[in-house]
mmCIF file with all atom_site columns, C-alpha atoms in Angstrom:
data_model
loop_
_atom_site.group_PDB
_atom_site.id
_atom_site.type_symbol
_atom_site.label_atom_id
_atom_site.label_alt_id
_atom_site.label_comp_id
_atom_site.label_asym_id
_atom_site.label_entity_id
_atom_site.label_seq_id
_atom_site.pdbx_PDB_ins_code
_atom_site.Cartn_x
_atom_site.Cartn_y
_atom_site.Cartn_z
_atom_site.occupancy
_atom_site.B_iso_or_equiv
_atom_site.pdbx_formal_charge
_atom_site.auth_seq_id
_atom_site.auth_comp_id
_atom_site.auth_asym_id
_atom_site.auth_atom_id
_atom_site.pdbx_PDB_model_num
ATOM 1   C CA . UNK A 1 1   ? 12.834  -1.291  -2.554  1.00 0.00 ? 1   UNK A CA 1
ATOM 2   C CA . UNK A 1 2   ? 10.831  -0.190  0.762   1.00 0.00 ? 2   UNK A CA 1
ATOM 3   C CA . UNK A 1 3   ? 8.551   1.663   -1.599  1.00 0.00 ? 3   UNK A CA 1
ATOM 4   C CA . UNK A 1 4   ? 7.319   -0.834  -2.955  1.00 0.00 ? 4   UNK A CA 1
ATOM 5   C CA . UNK A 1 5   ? 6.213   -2.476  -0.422  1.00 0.00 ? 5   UNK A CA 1
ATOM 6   C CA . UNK A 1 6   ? 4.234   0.120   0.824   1.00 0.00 ? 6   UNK A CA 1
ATOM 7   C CA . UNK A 1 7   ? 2.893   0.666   -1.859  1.00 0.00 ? 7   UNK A CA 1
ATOM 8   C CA . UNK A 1 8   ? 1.597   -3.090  -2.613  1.00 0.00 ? 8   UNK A CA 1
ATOM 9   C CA . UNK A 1 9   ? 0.200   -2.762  0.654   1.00 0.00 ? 9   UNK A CA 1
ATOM 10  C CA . UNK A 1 10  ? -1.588  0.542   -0.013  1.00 0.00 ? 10  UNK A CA 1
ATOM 11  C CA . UNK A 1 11  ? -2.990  -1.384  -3.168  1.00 0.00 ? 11  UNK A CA 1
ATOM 12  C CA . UNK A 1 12  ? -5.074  -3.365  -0.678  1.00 0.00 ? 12  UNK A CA 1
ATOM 13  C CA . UNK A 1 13  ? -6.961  -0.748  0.398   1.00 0.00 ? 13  UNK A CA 1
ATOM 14  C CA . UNK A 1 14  ? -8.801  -0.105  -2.826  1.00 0.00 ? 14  UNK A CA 1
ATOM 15  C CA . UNK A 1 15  ? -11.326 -2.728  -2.049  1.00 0.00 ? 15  UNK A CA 1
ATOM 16  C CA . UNK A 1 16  ? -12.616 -1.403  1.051   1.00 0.00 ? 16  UNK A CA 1
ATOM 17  C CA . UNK A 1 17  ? -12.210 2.679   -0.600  1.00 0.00 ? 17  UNK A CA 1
ATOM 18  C CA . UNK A 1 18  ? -14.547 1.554   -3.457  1.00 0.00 ? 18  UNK A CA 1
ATOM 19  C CA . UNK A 1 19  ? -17.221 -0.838  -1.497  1.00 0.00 ? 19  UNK A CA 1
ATOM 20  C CA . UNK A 1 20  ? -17.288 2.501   0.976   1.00 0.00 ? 20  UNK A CA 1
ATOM 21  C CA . UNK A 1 21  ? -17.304 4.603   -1.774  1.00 0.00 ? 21  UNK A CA 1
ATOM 22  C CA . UNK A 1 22  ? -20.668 2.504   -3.275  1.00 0.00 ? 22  UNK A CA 1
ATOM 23  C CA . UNK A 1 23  ? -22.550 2.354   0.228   1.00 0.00 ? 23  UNK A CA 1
ATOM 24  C CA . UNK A 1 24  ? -21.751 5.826   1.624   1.00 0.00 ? 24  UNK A CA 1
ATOM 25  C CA . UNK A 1 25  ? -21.965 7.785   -1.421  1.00 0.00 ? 25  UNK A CA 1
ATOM 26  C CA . UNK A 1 26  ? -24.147 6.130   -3.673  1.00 0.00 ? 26  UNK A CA 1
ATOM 27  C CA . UNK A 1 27  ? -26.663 4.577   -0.909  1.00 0.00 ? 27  UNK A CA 1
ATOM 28  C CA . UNK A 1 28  ? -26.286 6.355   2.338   1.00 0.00 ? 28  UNK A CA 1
ATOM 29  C CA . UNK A 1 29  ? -26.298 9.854   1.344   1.00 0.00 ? 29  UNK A CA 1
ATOM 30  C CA . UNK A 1 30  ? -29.006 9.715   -1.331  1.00 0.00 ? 30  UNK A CA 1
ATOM 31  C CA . UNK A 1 31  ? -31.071 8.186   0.999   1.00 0.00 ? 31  UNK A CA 1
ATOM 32  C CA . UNK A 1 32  ? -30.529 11.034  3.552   1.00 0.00 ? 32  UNK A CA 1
ATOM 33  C CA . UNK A 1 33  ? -28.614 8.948   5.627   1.00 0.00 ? 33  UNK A CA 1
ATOM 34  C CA . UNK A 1 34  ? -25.698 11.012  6.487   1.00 0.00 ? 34  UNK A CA 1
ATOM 35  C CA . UNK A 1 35  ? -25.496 10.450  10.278  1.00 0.00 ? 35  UNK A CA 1
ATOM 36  C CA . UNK A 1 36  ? -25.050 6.818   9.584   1.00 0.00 ? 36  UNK A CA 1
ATOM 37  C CA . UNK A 1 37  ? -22.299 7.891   6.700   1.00 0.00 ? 37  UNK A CA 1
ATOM 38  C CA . UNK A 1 38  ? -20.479 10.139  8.921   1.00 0.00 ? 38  UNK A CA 1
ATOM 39  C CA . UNK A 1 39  ? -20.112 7.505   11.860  1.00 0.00 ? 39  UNK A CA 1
ATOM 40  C CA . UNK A 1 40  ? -18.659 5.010   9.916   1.00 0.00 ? 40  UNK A CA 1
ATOM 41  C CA . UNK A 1 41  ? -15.701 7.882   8.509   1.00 0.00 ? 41  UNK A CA 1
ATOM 42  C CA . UNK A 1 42  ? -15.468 8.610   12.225  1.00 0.00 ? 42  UNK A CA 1
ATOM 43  C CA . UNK A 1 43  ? -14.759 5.062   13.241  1.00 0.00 ? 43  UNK A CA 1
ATOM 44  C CA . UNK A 1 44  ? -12.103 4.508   10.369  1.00 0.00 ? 44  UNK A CA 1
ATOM 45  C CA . UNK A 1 45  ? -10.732 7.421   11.175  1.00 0.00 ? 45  UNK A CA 1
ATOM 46  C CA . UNK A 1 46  ? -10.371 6.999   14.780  1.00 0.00 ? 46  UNK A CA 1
ATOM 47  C CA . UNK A 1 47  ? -9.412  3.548   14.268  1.00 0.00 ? 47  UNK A CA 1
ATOM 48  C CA . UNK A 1 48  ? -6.754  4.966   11.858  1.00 0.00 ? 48  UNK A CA 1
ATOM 49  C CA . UNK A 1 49  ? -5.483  7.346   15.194  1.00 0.00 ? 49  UNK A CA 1
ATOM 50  C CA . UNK A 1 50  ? -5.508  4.718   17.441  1.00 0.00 ? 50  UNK A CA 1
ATOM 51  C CA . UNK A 1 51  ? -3.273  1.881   15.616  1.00 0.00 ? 51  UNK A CA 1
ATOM 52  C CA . UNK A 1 52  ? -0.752  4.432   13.304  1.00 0.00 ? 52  UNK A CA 1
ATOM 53  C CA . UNK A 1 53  ? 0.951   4.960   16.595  1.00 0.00 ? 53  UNK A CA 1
ATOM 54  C CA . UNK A 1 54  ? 2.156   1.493   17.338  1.00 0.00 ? 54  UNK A CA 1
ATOM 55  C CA . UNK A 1 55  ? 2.278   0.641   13.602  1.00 0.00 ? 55  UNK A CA 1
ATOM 56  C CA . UNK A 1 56  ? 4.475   3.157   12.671  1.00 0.00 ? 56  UNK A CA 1
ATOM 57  C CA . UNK A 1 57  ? 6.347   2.872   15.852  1.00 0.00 ? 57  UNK A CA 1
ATOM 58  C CA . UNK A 1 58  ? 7.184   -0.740  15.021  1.00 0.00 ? 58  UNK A CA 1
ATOM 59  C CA . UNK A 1 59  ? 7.028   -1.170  10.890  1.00 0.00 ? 59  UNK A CA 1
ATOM 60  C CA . UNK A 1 60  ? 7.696   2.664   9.914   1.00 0.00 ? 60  UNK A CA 1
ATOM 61  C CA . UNK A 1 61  ? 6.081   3.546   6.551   1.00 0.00 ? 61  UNK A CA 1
ATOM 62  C CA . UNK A 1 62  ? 4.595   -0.429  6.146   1.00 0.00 ? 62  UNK A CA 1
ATOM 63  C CA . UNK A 1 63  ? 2.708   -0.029  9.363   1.00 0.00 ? 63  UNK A CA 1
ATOM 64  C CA . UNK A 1 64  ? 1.020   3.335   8.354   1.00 0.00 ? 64  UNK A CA 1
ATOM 65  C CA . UNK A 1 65  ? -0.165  1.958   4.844   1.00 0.00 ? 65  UNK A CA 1
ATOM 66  C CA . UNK A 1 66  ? -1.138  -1.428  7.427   1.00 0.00 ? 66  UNK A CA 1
ATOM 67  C CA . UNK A 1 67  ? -3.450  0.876   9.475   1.00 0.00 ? 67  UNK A CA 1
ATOM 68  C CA . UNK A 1 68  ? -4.729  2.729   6.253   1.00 0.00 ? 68  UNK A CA 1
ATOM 69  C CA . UNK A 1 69  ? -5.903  -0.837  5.116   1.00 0.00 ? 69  UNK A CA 1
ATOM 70  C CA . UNK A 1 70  ? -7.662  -1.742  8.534   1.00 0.00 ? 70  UNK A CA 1
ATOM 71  C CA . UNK A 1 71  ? -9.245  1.709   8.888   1.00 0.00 ? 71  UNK A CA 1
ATOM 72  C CA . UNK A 1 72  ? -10.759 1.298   5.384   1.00 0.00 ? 72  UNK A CA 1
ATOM 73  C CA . UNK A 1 73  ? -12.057 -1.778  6.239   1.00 0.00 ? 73  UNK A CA 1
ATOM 74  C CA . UNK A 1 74  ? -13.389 -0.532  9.404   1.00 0.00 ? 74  UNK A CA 1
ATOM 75  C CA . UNK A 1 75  ? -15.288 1.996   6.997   1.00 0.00 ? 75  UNK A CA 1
ATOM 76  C CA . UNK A 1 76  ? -16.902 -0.252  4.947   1.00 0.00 ? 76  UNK A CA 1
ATOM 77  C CA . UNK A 1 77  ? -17.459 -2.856  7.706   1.00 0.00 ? 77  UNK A CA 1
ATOM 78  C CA . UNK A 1 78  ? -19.512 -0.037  9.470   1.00 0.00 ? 78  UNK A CA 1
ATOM 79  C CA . UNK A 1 79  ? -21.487 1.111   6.484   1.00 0.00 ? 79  UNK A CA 1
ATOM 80  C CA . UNK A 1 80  ? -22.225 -2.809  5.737   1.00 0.00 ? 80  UNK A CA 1
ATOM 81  C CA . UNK A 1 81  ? -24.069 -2.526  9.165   1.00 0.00 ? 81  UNK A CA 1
ATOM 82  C CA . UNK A 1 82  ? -25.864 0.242   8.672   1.00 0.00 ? 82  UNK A CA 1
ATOM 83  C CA . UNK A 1 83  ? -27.522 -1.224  5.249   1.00 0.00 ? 83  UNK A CA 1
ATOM 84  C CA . UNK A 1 84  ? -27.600 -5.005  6.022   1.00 0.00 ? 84  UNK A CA 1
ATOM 85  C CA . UNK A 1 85  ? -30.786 -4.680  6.842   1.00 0.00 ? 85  UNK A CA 1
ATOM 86  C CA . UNK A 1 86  ? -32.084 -3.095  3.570   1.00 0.00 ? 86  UNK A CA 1
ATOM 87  C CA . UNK A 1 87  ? -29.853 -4.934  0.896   1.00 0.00 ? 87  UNK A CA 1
ATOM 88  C CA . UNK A 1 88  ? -29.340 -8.558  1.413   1.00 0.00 ? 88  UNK A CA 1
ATOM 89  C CA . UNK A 1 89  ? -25.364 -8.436  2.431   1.00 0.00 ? 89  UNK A CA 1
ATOM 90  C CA . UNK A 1 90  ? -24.947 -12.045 1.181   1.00 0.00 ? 90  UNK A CA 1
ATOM 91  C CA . UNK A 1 91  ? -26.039 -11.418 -2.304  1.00 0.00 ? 91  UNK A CA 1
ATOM 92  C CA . UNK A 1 92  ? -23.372 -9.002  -3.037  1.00 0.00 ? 92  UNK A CA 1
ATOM 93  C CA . UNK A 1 93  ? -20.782 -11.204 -2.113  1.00 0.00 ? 93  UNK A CA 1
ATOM 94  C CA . UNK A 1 94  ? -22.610 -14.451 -3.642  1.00 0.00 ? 94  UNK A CA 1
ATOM 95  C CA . UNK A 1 95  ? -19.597 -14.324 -6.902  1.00 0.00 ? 95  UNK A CA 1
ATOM 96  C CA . UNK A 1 96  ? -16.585 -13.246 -5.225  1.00 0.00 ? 96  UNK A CA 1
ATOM 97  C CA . UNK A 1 97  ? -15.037 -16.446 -4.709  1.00 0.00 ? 97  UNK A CA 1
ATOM 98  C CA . UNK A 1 98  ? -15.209 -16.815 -8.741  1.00 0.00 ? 98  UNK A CA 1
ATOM 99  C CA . UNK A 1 99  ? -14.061 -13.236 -9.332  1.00 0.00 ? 99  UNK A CA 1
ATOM 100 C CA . UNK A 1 100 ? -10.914 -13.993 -6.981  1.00 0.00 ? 100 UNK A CA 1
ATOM 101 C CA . UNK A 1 101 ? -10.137 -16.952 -8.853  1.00 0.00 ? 101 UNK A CA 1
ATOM 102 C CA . UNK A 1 102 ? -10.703 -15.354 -12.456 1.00 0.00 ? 102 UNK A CA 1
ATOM 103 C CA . UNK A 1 103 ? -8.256  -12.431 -11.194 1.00 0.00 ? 103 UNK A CA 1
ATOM 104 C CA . UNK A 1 104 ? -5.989  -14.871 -10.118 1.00 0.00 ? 104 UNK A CA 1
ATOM 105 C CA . UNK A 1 105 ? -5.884  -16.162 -13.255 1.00 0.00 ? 105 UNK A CA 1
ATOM 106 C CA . UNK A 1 106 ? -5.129  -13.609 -14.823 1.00 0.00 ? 106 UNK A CA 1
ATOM 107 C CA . UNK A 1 107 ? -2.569  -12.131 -12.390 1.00 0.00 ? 107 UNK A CA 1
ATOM 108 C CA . UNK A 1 108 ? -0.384  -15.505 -13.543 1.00 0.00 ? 108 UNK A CA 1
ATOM 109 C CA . UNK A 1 109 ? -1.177  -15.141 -17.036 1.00 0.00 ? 109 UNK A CA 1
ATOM 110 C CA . UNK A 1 110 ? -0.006  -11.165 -16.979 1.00 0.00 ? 110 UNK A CA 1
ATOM 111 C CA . UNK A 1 111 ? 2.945   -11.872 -14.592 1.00 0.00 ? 111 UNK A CA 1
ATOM 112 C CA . UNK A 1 112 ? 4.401   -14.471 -16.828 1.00 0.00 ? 112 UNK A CA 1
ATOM 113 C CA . UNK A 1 113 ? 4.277   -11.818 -19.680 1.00 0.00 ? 113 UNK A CA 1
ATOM 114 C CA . UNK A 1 114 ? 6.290   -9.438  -17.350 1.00 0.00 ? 114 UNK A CA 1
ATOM 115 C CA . UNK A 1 115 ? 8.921   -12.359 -17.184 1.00 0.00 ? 115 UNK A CA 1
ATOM 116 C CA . UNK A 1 116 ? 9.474   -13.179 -20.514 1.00 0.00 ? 116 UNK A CA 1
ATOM 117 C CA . UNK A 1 117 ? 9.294   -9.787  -22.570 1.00 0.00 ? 117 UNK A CA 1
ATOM 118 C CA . UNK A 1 118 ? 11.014  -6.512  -21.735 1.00 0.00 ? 118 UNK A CA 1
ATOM 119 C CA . UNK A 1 119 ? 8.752   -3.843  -20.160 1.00 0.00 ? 119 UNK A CA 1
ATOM 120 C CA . UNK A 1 120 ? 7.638   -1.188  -23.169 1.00 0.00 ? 120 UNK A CA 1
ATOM 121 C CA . UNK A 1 121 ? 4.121   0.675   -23.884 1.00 0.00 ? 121 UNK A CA 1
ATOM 122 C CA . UNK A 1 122 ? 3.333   -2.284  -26.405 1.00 0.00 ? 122 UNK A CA 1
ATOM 123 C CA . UNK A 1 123 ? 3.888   -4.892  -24.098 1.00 0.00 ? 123 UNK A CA 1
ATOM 124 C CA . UNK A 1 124 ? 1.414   -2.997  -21.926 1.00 0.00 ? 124 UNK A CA 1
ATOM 125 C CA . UNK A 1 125 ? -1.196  -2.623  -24.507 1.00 0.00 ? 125 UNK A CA 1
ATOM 126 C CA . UNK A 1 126 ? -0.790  -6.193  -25.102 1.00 0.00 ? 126 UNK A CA 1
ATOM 127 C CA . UNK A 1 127 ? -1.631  -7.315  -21.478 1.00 0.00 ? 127 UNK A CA 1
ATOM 128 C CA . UNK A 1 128 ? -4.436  -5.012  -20.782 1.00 0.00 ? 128 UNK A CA 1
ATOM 129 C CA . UNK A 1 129 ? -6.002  -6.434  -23.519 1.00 0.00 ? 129 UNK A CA 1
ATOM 130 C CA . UNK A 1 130 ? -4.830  -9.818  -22.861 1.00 0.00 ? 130 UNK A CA 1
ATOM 131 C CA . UNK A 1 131 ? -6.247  -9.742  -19.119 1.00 0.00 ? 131 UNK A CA 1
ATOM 132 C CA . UNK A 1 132 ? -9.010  -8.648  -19.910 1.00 0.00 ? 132 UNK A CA 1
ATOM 133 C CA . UNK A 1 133 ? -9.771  -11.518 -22.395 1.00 0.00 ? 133 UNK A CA 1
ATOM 134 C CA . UNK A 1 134 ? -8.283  -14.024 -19.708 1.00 0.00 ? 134 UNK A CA 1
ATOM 135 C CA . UNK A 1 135 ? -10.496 -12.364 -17.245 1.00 0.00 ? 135 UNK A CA 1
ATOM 136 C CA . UNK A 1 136 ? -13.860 -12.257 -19.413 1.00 0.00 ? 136 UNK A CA 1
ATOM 137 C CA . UNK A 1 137 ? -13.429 -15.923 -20.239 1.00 0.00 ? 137 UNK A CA 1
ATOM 138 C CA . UNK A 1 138 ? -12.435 -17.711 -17.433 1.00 0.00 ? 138 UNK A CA 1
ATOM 139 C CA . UNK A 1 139 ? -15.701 -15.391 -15.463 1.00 0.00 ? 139 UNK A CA 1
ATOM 140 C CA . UNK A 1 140 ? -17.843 -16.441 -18.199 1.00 0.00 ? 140 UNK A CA 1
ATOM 141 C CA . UNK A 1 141 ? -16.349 -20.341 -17.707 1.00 0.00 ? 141 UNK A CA 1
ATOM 142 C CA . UNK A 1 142 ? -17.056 -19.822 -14.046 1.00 0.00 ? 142 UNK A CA 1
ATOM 143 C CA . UNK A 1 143 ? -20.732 -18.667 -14.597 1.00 0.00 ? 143 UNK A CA 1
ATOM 144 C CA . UNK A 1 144 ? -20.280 -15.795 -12.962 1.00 0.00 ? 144 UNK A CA 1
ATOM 145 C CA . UNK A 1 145 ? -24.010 -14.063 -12.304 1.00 0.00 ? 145 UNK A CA 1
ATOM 146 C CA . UNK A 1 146 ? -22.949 -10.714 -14.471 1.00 0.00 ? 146 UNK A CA 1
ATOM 147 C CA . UNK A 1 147 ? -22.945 -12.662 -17.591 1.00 0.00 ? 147 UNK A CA 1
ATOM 148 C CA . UNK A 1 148 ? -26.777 -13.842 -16.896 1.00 0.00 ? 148 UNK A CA 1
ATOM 149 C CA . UNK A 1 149 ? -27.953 -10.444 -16.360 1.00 0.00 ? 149 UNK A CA 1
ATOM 150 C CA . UNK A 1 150 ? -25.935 -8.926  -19.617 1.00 0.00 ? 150 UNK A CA 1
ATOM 151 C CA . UNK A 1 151 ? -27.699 -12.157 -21.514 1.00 0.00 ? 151 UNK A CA 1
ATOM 152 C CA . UNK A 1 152 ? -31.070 -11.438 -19.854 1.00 0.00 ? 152 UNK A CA 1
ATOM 153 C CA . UNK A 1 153 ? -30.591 -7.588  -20.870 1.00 0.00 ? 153 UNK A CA 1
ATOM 154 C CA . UNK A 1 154 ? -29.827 -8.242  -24.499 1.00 0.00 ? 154 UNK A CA 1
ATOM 155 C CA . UNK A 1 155 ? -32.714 -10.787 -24.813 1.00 0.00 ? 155 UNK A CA 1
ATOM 156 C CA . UNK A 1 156 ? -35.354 -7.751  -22.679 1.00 0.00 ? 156 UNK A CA 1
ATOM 157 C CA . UNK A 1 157 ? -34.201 -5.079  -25.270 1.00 0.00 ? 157 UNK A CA 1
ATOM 158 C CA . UNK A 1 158 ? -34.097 -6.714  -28.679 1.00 0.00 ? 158 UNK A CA 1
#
């Protein structure tokens, strides 16, 4: 189905929409830095104008969720300028290679479930909560840093 294609590639785009989403709205603009937020929507946007042309020329409806997904990166690439030199760029990045692998872990996990049971709202229940057990544990396994600052909180506030 051509729909879902699009759509898986659409899905992509929700990492660069939030990460924007944290440095223009929750860091730029507070910090009265809305020239610096509007540039970077400018550039995705007129990044967006300048490759949905040929993308949608060649790959149709693919090729315009393809540029949505480069635009949005363009977004956040921009705004990651703008701040790298207040917030240390490498330290919000420093986990990510553990937080791919415990999502890919539970990805498998989850998509085996969709192969051997028939789909139904209790089946869904069951991997939400599943997942996020799988994903919990095999973070925690990893040592991912969240877990030292939830420990370090609890021990601060008893």
């Amino acid at each position: 189905m051509p729909v879902i294609r699009v759509i898986s590639i659409e899905a992509i785009a929700i990492i660069p929409i939030a990460c924007a989403g944290v440095l223009g709205v929750q860091y730029l603009i507070p910090l009265k830095r809305t020239r610096q937020y509007t540039r970077s929507i400018f550039i995705g946007a007129g990044m967006n104008v300048l490759i949905n042309i040929p993308l949608i020329h060649y790959f149709s409806a693919s090729g315009a969720a393809v540029a949505t997904v480069i635009s949005e990166t363009c977004v956040t690439l921009a705004q990651l300028y703008f701040v790298n030199k207040d917030l240390q760029i490498s330290g919000l990045f420093q986990d990510s290679v553990k937080i791919s692998i415990s999502g890919f872990i539970m990805f498998v996990i989850i998509k085996l479930f969709s192969f051997y049971f028939s789909v139904s709202i209790t089946l869904l229940v069951i991997e939400v909560i599943v997942g996020v057990l799988v994903y919990l544990i095999s973070a925690y396994i990893l040592r991912v840093k969240m877990f030292d600052m939830i420990q370090n909180f609890i021990t601060r506030n008893k």
